[in-house]
C-alpha positions as MATLAB code, in Angstrom:
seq = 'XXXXXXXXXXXXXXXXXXXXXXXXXXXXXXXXXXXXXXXXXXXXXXXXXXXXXXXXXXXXXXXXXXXXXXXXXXXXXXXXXXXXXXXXXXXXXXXXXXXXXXXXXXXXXXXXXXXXXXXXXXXXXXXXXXXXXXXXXXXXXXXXXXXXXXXXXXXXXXXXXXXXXXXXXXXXXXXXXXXXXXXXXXXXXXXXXXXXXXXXXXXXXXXXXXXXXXXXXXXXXXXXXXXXXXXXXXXXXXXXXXXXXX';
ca = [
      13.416   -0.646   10.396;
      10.556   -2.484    8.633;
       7.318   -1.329    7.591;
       4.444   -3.322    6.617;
       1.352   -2.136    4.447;
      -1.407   -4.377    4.747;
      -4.392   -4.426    2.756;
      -7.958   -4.928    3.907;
      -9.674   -8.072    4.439;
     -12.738   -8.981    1.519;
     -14.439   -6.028    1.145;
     -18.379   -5.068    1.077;
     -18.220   -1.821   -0.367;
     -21.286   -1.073   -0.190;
     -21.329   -0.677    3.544;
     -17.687   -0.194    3.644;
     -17.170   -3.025    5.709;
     -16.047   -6.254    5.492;
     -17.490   -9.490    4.367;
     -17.770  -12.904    6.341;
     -14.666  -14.391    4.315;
     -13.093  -11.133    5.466;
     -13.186  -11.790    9.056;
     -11.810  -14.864    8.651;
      -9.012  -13.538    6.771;
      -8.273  -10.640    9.477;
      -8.379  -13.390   12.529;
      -5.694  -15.747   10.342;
      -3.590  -12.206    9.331;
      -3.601  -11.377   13.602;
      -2.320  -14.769   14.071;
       0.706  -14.443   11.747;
       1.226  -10.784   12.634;
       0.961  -11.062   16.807;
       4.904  -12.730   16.525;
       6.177   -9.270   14.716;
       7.683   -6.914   17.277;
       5.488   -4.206   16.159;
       5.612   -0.496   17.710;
       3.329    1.058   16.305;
      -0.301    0.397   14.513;
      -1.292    2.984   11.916;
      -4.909    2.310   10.341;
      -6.844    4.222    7.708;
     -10.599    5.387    8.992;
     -12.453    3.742    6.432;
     -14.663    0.591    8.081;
     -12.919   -2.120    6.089;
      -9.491   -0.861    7.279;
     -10.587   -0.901   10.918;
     -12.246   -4.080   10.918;
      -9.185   -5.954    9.487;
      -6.680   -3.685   11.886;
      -9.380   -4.640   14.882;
      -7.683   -8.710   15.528;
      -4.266   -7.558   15.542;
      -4.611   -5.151   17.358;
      -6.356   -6.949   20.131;
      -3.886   -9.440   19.734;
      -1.080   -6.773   20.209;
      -3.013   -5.164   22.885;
      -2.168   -2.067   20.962;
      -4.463    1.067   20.424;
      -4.167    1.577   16.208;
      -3.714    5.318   15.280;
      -6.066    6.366   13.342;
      -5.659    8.726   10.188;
      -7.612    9.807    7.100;
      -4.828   10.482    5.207;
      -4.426    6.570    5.164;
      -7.914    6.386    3.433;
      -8.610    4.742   -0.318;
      -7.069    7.333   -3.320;
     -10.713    9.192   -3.711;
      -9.590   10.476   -7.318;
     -11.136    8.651  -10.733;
      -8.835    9.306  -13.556;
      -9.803    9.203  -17.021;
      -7.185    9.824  -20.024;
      -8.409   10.146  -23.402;
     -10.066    6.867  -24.430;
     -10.848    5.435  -21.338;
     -14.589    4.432  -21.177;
     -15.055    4.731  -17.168;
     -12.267    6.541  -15.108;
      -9.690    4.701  -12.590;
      -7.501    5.594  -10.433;
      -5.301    2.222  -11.360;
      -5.873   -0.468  -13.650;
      -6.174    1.380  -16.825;
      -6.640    0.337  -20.376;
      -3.008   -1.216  -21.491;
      -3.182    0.730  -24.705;
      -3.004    4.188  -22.739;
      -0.785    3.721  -19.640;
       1.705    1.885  -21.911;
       2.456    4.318  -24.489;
       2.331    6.952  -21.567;
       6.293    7.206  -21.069;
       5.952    9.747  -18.487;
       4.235    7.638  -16.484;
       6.797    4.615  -16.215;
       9.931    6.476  -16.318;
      11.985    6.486  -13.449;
      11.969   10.079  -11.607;
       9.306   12.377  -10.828;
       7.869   12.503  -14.470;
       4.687   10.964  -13.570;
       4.172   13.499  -11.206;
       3.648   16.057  -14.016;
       1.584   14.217  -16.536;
      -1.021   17.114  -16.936;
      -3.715   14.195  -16.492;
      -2.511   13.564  -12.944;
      -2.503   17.094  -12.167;
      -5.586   18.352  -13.470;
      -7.673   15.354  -11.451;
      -5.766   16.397   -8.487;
      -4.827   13.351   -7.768;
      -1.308   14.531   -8.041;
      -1.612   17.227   -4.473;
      -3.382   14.651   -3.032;
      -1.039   12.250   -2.956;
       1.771   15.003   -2.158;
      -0.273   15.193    1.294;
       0.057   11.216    1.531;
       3.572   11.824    1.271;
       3.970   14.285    3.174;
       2.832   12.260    6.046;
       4.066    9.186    5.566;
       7.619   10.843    5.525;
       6.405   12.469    8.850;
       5.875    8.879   10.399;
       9.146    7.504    9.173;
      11.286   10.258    9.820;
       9.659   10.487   13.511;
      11.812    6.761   14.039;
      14.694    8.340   12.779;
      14.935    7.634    8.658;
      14.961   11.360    7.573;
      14.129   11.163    3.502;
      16.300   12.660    0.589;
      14.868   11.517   -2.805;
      15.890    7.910   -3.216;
      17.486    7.229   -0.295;
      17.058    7.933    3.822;
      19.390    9.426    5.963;
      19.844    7.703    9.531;
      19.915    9.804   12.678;
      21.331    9.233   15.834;
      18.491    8.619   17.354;
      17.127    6.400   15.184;
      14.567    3.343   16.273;
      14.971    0.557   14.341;
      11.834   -1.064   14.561;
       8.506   -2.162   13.342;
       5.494   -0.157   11.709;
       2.438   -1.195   10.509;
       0.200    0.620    8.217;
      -3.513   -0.933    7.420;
      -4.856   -0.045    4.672;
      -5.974   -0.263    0.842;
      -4.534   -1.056   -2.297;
      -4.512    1.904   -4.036;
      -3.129    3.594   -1.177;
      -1.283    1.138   -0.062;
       0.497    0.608   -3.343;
       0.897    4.306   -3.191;
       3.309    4.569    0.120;
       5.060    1.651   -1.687;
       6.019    3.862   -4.328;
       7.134    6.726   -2.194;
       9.046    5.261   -0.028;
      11.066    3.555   -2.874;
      10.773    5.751   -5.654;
       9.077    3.187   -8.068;
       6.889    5.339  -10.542;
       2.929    5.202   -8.769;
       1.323    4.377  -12.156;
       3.389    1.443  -13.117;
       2.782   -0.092   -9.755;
      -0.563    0.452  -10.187;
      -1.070   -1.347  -13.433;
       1.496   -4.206  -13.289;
       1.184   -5.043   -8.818;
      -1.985   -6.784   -7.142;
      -1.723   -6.766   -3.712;
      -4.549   -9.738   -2.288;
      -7.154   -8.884    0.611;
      -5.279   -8.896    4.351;
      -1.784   -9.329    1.957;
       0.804   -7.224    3.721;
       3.996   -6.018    1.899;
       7.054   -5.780    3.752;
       9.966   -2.769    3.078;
      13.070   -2.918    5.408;
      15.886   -0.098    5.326;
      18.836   -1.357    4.638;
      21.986    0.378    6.025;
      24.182    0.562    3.049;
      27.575    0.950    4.459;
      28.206    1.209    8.480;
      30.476    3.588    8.403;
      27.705    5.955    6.506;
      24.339    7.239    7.883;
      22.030    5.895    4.621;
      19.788    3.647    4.109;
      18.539    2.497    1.311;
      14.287    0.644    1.391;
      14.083   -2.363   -0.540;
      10.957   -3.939   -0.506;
      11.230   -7.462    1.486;
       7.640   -8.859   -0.356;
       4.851   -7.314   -1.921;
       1.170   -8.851   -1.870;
       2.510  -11.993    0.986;
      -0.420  -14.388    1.816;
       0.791  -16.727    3.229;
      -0.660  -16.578    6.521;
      -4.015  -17.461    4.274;
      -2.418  -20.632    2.949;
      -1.297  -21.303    6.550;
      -5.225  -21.323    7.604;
      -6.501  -22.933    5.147;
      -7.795  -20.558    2.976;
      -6.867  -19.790   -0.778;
      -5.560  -16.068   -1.524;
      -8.834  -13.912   -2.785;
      -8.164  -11.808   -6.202;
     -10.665   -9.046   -5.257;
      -9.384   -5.981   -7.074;
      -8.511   -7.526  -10.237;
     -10.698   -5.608  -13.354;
     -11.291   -8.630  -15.690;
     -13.166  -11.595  -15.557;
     -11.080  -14.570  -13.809;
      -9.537  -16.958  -15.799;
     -10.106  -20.861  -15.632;
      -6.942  -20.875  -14.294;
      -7.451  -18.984  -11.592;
     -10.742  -20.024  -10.399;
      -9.630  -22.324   -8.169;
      -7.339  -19.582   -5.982;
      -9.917  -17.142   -5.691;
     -11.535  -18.899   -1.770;
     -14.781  -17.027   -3.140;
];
């Protein structure tokens, strides 16, 4: 089984919708992903999502499944010191002496932060049904690892969505601490990150997800276009000026 989380195309946010430059990077994703052997199309109900989702789809001639639970994380954060609350990206003086929140495990889960924001049962419903979806194909989840039924469909799943949320079901499904992908991944607009479940022995129902890429463009590069750094919180660099398309 694979499962790729795709982010939106460039975003107005304003009208939650995309922009010009995010068309064009939704038509150049649906060209790249009409050659996967995709079952199923899962889309968050925010515009942005559905625009981007709307070219493959077509492509596919598939009907995307629409959820809410796929939306944006809704919950600012602020810890102690942090001029304007986030829910990723914060200040590298606070998330990095933050142990609990790095850690292997489930410590993050209890930073009292988290859990007084309510971030934390929010994102237990996220889970919740994500592990729905996946174990409805077969991949039944126990902590780190996924147990394989005898009915299982090893296929392809797409989920279109956001960074924050999509960096989220990243997380879950692997185990990877959610604040530590949040502050050291970028996943690009229309970027989609690939996790395949990989059958550890034959002769033993378990697989194990190991993420295949995180943040891919290429299909951007293939068109023409230069990968677009929206979601970054600094200024960008000289450096990068000249990747940003914008």
């Amino acid at each position: 089984m694979r499962i790729l989380i795709v982010r939106h195309g460039d975003p107005d946010y304003t009208n939650d919708s995309l922009t010009q430059r995010g068309h064009e990077e939704a038509e150049l994703l649906a060209k790249k992903l009409v050659n996967e052997p995709i079952h199923a199309i899962w889309c968050s109900t925010m515009g942005r999502a559905m625009q981007t989702c709307e070219p493959t789809a077509k492509a596919l001639g598939m009907q995307p499944i629409y959820r809410d639970w796929l939306r944006e994380v809704p919950y600012p954060i602020a810890f102690p010191g942090m001029e304007k609350p986030r829910w990723f990206c914060w200040p590298p003086k606070i998330w990095t002496q933050q142990t609990d929140l790095t850690e292997g495990g489930i410590a993050w889960k209890q930073n009292p932060v988290l859990v007084e924001s309510g971030m934390i049962d929010y994102l237990e419903n996220v889970f919740r049904q994500l592990d729905g979806v996946i174990s409805s194909y077969g991949y039944v989840r126990h902590g780190r690892y996924y147990e394989l039924l005898p009915n299982r469909k090893d296929t392809v799943v797409a989920f279109f969505c956001h960074q924050g949320l999509g960096t989220a079901l990243i997380s879950h499904i692997t185990g990877l601490p959610l604040p530590l992908l949040w502050n050291v991944s970028m996943t690009p607009t229309t970027s989609v990150s690939t996790i395949i479940m990989d059958h550890y022995d034959p002769a033993e129902p378990v697989a194990i997800p190991r993420i295949l890429s995180m943040g891919d463009t290429g299909h951007l590069y293939a068109g023409g276009m230069n990968v677009n750094w929206r979601g970054l919180h600094h200024d960008i660099t000289p450096e990068m000026k000249g990747m940003t398309g914008v």
